[in-house]
Short mmCIF file of C-alpha atoms and ligand atoms in Angstrom, two decimals:
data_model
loop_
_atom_site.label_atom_id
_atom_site.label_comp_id
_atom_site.label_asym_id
_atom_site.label_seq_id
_atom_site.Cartn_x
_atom_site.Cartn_y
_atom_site.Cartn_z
CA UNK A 134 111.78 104.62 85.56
CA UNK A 135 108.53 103.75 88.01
CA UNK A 136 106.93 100.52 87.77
CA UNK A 137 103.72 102.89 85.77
CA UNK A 138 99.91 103.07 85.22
CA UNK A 139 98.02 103.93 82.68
CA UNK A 140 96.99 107.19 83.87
CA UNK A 141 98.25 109.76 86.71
CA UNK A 142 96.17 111.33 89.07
CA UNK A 143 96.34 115.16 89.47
CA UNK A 144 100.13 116.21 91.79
CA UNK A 145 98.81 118.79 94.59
CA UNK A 146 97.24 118.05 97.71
CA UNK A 147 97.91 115.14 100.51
CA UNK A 148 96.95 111.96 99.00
CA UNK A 149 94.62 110.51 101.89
CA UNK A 150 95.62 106.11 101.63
CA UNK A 151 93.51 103.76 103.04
CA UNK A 152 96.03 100.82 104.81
CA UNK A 153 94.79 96.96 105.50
CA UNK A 154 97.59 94.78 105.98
CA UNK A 155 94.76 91.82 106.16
CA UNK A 156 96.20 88.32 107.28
CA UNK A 157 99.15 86.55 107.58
CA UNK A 158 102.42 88.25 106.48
CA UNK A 159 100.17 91.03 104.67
CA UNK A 160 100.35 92.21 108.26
CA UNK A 161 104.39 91.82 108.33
CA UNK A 162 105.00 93.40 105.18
CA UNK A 163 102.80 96.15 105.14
CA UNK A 164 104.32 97.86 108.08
CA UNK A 165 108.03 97.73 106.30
CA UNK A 166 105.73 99.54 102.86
CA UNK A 167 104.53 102.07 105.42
CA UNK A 168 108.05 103.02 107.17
CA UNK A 169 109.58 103.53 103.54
CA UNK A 170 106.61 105.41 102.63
CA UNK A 171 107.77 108.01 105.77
CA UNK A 172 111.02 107.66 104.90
CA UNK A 173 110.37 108.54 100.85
CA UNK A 174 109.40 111.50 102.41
CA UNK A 175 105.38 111.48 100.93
CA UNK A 176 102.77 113.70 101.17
CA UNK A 177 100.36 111.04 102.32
CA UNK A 178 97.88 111.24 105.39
CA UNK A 179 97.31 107.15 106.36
CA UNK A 180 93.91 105.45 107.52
CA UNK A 181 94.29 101.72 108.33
CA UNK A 182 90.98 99.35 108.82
CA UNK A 183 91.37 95.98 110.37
CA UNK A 184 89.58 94.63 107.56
CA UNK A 185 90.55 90.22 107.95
CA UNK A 186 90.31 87.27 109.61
CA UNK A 187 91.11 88.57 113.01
CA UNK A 188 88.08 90.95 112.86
CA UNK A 189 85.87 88.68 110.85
CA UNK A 190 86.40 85.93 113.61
CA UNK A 191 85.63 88.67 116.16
CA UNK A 192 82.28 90.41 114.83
CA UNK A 193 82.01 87.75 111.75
CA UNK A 194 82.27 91.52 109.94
CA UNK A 195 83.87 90.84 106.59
CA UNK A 196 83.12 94.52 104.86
CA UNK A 197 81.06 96.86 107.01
CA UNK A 198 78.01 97.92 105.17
CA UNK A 199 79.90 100.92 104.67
CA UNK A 200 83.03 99.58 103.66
CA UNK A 201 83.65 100.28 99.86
CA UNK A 202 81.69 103.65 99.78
CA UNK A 203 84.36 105.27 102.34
CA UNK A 204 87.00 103.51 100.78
CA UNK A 205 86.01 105.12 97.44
CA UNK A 206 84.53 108.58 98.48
CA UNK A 207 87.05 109.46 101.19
CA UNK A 208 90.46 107.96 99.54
CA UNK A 209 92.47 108.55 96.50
CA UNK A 210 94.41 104.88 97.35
CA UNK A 211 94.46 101.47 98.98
CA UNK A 212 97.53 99.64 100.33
CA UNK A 213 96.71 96.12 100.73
CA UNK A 214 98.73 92.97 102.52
CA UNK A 215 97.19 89.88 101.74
CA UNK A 216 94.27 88.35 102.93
CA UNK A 217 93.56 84.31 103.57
CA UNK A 218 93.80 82.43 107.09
CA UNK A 219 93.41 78.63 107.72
CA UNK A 220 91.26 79.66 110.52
CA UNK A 221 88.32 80.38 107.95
CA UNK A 222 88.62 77.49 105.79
CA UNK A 223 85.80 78.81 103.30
CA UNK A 224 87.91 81.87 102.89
CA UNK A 225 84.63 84.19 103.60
CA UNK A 226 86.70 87.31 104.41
CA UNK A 227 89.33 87.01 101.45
CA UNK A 228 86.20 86.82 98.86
CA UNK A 229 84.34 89.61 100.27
CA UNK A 230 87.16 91.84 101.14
CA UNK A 231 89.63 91.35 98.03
CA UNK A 232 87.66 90.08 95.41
CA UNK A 233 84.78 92.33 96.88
CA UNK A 234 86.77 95.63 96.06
CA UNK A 235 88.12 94.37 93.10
CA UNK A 236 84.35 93.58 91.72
CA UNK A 237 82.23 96.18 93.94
CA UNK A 238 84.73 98.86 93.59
CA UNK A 239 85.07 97.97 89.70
CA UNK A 240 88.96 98.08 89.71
CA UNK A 241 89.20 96.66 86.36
CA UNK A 242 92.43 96.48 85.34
CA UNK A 243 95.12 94.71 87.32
CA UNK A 244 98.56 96.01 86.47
CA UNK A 245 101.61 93.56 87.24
CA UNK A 246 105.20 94.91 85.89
CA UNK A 247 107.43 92.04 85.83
CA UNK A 248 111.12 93.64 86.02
CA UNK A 249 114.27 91.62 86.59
CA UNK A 250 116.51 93.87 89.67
CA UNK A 251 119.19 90.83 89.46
CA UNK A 252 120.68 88.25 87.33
CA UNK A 253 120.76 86.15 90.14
CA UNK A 254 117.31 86.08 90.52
CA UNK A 255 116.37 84.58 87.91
CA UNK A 256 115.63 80.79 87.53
CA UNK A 257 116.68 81.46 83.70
CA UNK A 258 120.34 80.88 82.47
CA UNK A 259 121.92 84.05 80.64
CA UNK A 260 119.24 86.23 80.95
CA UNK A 261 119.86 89.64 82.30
CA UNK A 262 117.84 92.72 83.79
CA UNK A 263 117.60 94.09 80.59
CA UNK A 264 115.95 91.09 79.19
CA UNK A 265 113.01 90.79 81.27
CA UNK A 266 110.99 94.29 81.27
CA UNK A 267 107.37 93.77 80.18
CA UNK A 268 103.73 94.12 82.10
CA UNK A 269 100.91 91.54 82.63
CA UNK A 270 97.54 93.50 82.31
CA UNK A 271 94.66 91.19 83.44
CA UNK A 272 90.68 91.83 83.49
CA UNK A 273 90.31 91.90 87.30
CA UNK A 274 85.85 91.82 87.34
CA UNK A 275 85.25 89.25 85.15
CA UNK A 276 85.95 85.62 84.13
CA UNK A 277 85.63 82.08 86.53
CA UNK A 278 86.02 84.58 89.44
CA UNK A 279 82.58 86.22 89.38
CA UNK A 280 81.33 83.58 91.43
CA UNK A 281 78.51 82.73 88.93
CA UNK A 282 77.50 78.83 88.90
CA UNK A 283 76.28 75.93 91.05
CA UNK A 284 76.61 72.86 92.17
CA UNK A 285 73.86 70.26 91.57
CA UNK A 286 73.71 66.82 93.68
CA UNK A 287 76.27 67.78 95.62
CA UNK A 288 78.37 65.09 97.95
CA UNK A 289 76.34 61.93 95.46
CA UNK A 290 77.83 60.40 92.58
CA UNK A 291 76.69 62.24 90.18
CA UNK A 292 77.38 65.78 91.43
CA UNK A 293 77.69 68.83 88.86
CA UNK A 294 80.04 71.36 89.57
CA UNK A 295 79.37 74.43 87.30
CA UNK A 296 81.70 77.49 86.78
CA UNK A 297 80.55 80.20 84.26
CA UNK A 298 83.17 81.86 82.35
CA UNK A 299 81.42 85.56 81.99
CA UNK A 300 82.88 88.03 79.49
CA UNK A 301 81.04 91.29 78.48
CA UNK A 302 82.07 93.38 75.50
CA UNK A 303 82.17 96.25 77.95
CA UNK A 304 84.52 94.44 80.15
CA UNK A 305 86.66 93.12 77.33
CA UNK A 306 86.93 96.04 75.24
CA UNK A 307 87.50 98.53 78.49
CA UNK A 308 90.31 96.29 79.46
CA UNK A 309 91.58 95.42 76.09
CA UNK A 310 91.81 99.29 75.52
CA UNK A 311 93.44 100.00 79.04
CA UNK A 312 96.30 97.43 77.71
CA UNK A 313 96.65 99.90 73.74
CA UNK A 314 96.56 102.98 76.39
CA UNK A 315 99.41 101.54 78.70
CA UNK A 316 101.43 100.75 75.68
CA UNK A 317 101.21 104.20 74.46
CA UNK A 318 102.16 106.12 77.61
CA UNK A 319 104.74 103.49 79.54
CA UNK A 320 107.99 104.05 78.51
CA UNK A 321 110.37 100.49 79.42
CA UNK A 322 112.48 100.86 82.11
CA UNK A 323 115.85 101.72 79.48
CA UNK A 324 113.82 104.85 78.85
CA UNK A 325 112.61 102.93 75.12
CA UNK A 326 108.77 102.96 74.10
CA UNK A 327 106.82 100.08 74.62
CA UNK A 328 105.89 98.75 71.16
CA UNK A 329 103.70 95.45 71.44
CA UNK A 330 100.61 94.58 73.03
CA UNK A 331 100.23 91.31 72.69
CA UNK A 332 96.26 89.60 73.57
CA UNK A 333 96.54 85.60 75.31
CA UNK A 334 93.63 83.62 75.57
CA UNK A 335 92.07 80.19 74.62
CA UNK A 336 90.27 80.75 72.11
CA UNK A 337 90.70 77.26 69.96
CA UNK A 338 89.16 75.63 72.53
CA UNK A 339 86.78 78.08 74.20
CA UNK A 340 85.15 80.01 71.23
CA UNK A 341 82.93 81.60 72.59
CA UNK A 342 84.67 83.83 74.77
CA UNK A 343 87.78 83.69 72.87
CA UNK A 344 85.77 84.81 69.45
CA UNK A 345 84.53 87.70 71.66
CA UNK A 346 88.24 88.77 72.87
CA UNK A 347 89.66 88.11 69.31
CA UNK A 348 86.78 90.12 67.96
CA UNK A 349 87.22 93.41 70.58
CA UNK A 350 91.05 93.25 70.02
CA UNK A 351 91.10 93.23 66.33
CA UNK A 352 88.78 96.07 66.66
CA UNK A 353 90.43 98.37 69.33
CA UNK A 354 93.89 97.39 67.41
CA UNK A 355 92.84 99.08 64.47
CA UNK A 356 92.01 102.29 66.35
CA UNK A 357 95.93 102.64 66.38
CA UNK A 358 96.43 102.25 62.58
CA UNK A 359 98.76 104.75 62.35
CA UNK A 360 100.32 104.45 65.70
CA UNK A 361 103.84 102.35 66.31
CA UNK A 362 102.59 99.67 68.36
CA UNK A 363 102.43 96.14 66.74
CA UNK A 364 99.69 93.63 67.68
CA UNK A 365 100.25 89.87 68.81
CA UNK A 366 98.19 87.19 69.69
CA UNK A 367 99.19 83.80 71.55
CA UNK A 368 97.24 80.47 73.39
CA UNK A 369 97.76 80.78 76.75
CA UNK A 370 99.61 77.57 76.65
CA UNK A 371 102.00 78.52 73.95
CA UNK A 372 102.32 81.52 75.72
CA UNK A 373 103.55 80.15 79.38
CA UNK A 374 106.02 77.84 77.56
CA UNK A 375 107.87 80.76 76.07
CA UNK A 376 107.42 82.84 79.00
CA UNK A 377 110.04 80.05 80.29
CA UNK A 378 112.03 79.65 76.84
CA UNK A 379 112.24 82.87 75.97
CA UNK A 380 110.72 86.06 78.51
CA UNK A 381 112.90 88.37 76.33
CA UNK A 382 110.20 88.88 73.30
CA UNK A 383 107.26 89.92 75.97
CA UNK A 384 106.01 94.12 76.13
CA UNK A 385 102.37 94.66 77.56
CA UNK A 386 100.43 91.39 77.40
CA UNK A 387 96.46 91.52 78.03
CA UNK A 388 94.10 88.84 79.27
CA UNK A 389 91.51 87.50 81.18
CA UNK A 390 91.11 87.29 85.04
CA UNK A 391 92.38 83.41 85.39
CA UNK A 392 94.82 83.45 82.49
CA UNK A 393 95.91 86.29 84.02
CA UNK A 394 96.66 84.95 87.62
CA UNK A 395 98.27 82.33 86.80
CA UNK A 396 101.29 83.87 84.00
CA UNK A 397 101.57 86.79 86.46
CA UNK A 398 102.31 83.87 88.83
CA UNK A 399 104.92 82.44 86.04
CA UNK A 400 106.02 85.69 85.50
CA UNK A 401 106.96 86.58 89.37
CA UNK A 402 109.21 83.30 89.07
CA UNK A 403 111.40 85.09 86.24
CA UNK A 404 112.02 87.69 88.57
CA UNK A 405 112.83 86.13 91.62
CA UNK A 406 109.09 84.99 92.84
CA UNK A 407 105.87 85.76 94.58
CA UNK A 408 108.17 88.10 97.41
CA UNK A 409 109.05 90.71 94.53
CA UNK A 410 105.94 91.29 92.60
CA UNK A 411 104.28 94.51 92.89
CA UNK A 412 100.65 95.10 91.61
CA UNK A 413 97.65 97.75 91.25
CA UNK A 414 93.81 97.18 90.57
CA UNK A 415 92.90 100.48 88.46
CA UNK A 416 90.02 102.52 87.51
CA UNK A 417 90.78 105.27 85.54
CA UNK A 418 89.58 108.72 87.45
CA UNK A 419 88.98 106.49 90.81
CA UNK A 420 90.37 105.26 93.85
CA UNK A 421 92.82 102.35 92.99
CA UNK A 422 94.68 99.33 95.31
CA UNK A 423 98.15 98.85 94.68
CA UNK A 424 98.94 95.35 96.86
CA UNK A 425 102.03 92.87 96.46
CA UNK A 426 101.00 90.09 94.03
CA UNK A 427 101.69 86.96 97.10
CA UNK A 428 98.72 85.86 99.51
CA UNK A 429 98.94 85.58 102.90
CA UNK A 430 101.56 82.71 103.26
CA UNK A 431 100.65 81.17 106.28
CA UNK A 432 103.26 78.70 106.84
CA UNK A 433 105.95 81.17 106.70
CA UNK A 434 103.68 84.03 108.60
CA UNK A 435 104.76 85.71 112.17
CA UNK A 436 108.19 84.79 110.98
CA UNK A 437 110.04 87.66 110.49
CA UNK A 438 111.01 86.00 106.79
CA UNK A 439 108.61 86.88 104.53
CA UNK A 440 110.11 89.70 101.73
CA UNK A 441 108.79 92.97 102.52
CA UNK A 442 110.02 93.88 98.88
CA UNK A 443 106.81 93.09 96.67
CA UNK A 444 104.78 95.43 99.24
CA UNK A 445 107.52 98.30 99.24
CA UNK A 446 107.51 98.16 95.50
CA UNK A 447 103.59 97.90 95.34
CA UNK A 448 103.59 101.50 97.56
CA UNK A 449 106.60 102.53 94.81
CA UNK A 450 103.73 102.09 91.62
CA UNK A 451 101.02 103.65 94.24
CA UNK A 452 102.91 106.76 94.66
CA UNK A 453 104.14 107.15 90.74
CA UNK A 454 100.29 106.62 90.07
CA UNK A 455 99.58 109.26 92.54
CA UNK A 456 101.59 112.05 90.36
CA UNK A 457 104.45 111.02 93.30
CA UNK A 458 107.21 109.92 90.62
CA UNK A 459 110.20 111.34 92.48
CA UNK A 460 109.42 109.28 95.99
CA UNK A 461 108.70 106.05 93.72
CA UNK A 462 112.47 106.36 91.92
CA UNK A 463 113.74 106.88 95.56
CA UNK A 464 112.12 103.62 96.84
CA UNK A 465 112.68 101.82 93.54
CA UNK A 466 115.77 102.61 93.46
CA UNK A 467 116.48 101.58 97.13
CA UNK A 468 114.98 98.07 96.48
CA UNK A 469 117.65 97.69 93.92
CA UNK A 470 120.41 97.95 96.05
CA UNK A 471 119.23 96.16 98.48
CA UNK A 472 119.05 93.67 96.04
CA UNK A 473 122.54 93.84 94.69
CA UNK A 474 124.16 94.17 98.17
CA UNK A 475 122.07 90.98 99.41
CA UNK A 476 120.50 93.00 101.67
CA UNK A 477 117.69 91.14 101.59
CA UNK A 478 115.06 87.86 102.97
CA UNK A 479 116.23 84.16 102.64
CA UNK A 480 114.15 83.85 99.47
CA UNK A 481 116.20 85.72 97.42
CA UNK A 482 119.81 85.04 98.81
CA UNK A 483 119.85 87.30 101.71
CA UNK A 484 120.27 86.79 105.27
CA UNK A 485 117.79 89.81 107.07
CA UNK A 486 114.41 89.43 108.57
CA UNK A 487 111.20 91.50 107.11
CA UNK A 488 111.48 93.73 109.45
CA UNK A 489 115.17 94.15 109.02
CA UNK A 490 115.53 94.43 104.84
CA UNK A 491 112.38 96.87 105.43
CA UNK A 492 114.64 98.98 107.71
CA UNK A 493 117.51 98.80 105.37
CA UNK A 494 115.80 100.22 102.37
CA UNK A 495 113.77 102.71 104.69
CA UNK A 496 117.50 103.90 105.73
CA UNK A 497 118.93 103.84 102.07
CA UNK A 498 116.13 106.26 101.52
CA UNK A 499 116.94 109.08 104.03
CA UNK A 500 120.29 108.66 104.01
CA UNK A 501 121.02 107.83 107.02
N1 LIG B 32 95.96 88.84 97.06
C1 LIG B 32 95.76 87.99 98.05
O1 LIG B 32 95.35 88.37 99.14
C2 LIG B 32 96.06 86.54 97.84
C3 LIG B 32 96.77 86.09 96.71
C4 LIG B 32 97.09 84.74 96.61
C5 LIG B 32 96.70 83.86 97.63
N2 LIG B 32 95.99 84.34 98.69
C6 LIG B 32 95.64 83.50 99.83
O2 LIG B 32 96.83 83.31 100.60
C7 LIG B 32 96.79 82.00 101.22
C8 LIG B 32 98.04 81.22 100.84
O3 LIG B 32 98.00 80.99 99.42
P1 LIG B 32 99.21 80.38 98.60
O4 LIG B 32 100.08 79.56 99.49
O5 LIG B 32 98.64 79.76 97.37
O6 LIG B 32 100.00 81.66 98.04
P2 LIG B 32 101.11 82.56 98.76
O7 LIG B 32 101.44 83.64 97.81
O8 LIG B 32 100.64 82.98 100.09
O9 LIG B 32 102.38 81.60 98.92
C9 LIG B 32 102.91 80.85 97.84
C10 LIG B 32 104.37 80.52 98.12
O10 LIG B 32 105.17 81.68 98.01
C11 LIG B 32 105.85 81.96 99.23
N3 LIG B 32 105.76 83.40 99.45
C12 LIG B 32 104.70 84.19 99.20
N4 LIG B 32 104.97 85.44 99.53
C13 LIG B 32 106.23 85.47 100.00
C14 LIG B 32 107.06 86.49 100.51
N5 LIG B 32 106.65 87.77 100.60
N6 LIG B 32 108.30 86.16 100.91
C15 LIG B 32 108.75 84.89 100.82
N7 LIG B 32 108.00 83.88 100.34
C16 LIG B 32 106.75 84.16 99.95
C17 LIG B 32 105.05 81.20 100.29
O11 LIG B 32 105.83 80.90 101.41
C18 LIG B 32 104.61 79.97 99.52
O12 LIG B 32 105.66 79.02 99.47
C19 LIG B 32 95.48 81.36 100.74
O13 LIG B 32 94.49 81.59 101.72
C20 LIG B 32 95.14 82.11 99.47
O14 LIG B 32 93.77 82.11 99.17
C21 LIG B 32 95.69 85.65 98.84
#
């Protein structure tokens, strides 16, 4: 079973990827996602861009003017690494390049499946792969992140920080209807239907934009009146304290951009943290980014430690999402036994470098 999407793009030519590893160990890791890509045996033709804090500190070029239209007129994917470097403090590059395609490029909906490979990975006594199976769907435009807010008598006393929180029907209902639509054509990994879609937010405290979400989700649920998926609703807070009790009794959750980032965050610790969590930022009908859910991890960066595995499994969901399903149940599948044999980084019990658990599941692939 691939980690899926919502919808699949058309089987038949070369899928032309765009590939920017970024900064840090986005530039370790993505070359390890690109060697099992060969191996997997894809029809893919690969571009990379330089796109980061190497270039920006260069040309001070974050995007070229360019930048998104080629990405999204002349590619049917983007791999990304991660992007962040303590050489640009204000994080310029990261803002324009990441949150810039996520916003620009209108990549709504950020997919995160949260699968346990191991037992042992998990921080969680008794719980098993078969307990921890469900998806994190987050509005990726909206929210805190849009950027939209000031700061009034700045570096005095009595300075303002403001943050807007901006939610549009449009935004909420496209998203809240992505999360029904994944429910309905995502089977679970045991080959079961996904049943529950279940909408987190704060909406006793923030009632404004929590009446909207309650509102659009109660409406788009009963769309599905006679369908067999059940409807749930949770505070965030509630939410990430059973997350930790309990991860068994979670299917497709939906939810806003910060809520979002931080329980897929929770959710990566269940199954064995940031180094095996896959993602994709999806458009229906356009191009879409499929990137590893970690950031640029300086400290640990140029290395040779940083898990390649959250990248290969990213380019796993990017190929099932490109009508590729066999390739991404050959990588998948790979991963897993690299994971039961230890053949793996530090952070998850293993003894190889990146470049050396990227090999081993690049081998496991074509056999050799
Ligand atoms: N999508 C992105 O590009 C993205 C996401 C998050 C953070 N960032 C940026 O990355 C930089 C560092 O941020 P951070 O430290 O909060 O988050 P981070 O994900 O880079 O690291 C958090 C922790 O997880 C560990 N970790 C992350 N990925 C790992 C991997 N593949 N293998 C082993 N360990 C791994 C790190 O060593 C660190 O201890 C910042 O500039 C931040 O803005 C970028």
């Amino acid at each position: 079973m691939v980690l899926g999407c919502a919808n699949v793009a058309n089987v038949s030519a070369t899928k032309r990827i765009a590939v920017i590893a970024g900064d840090g160990i986005g530039k370790e890791v993505i070359p390890q996602a690109v060697k099992v890509i060969a191996a997997a045996g894809a029809a893919v033709e690969l571009t990379s861009f330089d796109w980061g804090a190497d270039r920006y500190l260069s040309d001070r070029v974050t995007v070229p003017p360019d930048g998104f239209a080629t990405l999204g007129r002349d590619f049917e994917a983007i791999l990304v690494g991660a992007f962040g470097d303590p050489r640009v403090p204000s994080n310029i590059h990261a803002k324009e390049i990441l949150l810039g395609m996520r916003s620009k490029m209108d990549l709504y909906a950020n997919v995160r499946p949260v699968r346990l490979m191991d037992a042992s990975l998990c921080p969680l006594k008794g719980i098993e792969p078969k307990d921890i199976d469900f998806v994190v769907i987050r509005e990726n435009t909206e929210g805190v992140y849009g950027d939209v807010g000031g700061v009034f008598k700045q570096g005095t006393p009595d300075e303002v920080a403001i943050q807007e929180d901006v939610n549009t029907r449009k935004g909420v209902e496209r998203i809240i209807r992505y999360a029904f639509e994944y429910c309905a054509s995502n089977k679970k990994l045991d080959g079961s239907p996904r049943r529950r879609v279940l909408m987190c937010d704060k909406s006793n405290a923030m009632t404004h934009a929590g009446g909207l979400w309650q509102r659009v989700f109660k409406e788009v649920a009963a769309e599905h009146p006679n369908s067999e998926i059940e409807t749930q609703h949770m505070y965030v807070d509630a939410l990430a304290m059973q997350m930790v009790r309990d991860p068994r009794e979670f299917d497709v959750i939906v939810t806003n951009n910060m809520f979002g980032d931080i329980i897929s965050d929770l959710a990566a610790g269940l199954q064995g943290g940031l180094g095996m969590a896959a993602s994709g930022n999806l458009r229906p009908g356009y191009v879409s980014m499929f990137e590893p859910v970690h950031g640029s991890a300086p400290p640990i960066a140029g290395k040779n430690i940083a898990n390649p595995f959250g990248a290969i499994l990213s380019v796993a969901m990017m190929l099932a999402h490109l009508g590729m399903a066999g390739e991404a149940h050959k990588i998948e599948a790979a991963v897993l036994e690299a994971v039961r044999q230890k053949k793996t980084t530090a952070d998850i019990g293993g003894k190889l470098g990146t470049r050396e658990a990227g090999e081993w599941v690049a081998q496991k692939i074509s056999g050799r």
